[in-house]
mmCIF file of C-alpha atoms in Angstrom:
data_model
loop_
_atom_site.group_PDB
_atom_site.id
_atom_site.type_symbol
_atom_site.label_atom_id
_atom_site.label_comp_id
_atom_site.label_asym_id
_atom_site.label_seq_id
_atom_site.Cartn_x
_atom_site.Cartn_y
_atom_site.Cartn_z
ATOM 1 C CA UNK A 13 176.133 -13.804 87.231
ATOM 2 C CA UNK A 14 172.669 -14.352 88.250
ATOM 3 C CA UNK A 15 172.286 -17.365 85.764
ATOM 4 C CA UNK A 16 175.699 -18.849 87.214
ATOM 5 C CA UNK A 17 174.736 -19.157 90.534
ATOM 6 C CA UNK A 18 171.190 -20.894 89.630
ATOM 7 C CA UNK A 19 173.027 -23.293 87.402
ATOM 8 C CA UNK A 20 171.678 -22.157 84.064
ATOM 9 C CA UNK A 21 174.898 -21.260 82.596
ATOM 10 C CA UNK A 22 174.313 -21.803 78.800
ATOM 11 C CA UNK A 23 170.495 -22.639 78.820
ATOM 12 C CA UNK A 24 167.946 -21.126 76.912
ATOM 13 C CA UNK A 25 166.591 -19.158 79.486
ATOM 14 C CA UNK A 26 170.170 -17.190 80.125
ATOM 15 C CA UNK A 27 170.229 -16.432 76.692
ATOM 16 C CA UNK A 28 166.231 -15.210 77.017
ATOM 17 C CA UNK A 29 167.496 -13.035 79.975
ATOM 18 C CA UNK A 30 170.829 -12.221 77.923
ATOM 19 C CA UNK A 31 168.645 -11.031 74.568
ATOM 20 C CA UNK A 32 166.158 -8.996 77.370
ATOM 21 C CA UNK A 33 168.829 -6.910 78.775
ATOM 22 C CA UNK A 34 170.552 -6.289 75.047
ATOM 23 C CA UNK A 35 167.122 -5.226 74.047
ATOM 24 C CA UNK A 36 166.711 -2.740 77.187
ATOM 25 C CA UNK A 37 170.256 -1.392 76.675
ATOM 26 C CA UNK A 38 169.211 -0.621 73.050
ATOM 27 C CA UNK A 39 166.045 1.110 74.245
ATOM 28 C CA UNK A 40 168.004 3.579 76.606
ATOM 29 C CA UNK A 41 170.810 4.553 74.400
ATOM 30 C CA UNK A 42 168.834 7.118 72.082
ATOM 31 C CA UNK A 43 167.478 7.853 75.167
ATOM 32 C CA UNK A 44 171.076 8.602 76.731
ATOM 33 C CA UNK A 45 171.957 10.958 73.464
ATOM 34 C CA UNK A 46 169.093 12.903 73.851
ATOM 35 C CA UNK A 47 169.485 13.599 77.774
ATOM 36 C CA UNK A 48 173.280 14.472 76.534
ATOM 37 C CA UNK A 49 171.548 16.722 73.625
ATOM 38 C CA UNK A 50 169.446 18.322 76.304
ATOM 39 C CA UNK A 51 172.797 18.889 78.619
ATOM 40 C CA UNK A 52 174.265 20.672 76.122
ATOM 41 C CA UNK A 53 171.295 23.025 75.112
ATOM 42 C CA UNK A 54 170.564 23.562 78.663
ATOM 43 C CA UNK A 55 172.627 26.636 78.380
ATOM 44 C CA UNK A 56 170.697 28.151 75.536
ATOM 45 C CA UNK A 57 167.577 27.562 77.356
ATOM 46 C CA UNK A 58 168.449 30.788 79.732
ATOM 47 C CA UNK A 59 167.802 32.657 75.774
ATOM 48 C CA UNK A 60 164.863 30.109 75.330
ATOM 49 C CA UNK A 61 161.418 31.669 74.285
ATOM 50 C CA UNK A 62 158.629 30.105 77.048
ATOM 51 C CA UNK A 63 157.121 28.023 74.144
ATOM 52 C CA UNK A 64 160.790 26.869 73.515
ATOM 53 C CA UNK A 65 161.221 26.537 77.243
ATOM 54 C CA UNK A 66 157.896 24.158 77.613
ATOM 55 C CA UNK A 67 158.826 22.084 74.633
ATOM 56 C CA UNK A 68 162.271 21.041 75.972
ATOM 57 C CA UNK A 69 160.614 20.429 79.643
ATOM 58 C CA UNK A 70 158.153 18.223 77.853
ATOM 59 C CA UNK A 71 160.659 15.882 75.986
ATOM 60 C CA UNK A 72 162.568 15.904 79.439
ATOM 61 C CA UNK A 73 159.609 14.663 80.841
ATOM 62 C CA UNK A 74 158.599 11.915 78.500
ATOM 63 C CA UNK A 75 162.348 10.800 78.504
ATOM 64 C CA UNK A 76 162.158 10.410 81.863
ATOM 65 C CA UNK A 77 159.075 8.036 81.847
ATOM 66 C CA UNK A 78 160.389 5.769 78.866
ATOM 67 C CA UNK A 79 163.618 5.459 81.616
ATOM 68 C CA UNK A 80 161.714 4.655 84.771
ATOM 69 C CA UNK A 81 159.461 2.174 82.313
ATOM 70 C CA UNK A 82 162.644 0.509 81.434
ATOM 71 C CA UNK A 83 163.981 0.701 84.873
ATOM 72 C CA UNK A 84 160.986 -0.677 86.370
ATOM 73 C CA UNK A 85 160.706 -3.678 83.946
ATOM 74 C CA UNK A 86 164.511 -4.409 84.674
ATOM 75 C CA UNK A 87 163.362 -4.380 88.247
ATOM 76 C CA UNK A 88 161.005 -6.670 88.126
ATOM 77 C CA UNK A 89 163.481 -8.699 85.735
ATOM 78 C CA UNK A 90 165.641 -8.973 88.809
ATOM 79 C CA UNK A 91 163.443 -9.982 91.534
ATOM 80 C CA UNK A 92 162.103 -12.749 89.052
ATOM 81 C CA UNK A 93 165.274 -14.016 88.588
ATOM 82 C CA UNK A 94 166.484 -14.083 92.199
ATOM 83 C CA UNK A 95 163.224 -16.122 92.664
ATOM 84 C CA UNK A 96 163.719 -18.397 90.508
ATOM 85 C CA UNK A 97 167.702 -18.728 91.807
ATOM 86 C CA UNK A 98 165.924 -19.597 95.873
ATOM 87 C CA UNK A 99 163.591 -22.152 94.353
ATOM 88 C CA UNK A 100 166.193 -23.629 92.281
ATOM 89 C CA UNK A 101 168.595 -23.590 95.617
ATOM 90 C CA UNK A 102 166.155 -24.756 97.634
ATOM 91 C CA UNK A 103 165.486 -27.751 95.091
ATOM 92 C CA UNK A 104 168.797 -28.440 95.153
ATOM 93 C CA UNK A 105 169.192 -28.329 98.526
ATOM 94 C CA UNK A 106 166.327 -30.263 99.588
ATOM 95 C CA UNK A 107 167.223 -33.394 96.927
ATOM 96 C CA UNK A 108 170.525 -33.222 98.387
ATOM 97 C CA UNK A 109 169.388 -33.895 101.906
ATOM 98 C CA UNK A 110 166.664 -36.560 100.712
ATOM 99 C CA UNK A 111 169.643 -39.018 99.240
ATOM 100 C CA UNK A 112 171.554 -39.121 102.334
#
């Protein structure tokens, strides 16, 4: 969508963008089993040991950081791409009025 509306449908960089967001999605989905893993054990964690307890509550929290890492970066992705959409717009828009 964002490419579309900048005019880049088919270029290289849509295809950079494209291969960015396939690699993200791959990053999250062990990521997405594990948090399901972790749903499902939650229950047994009422039986937990404290060590048990910590070590679960640990790989929650560096789950959690590897998905606001990826988050962030997709983020910043976004903003960088609506940027570069204006500036192509404005390009456009300011050729458009200097040939009439």
């Amino acid at each position: 969508m964002l490419h579309t509306s900048a005019g880049q449908s088919g270029s290289s960089r849509e295809k950079l963008l494209i291969q960015r967001a396939e690699v993200k999605q791959k990053e999250v989905c062990p990521l997405q089993e594990e948090a399901r893993k972790l749903i499902e054990e939650r229950a047994q964690l009422r039986n937990a040991s404290e060590e048990d307890l910590t070590q679960s509550l640990s790989k929650f929290d560096g789950y959690l950081v590897q998905v606001l890492r990826i988050k962030h970066s997709l983020e910043r992705e976004v903003v960088a791409t609506a940027r570069d959409n204006r500036i192509h717009r404005e390009r456009r828009i300011k050729a458009l009025h200097q040939h009439r």
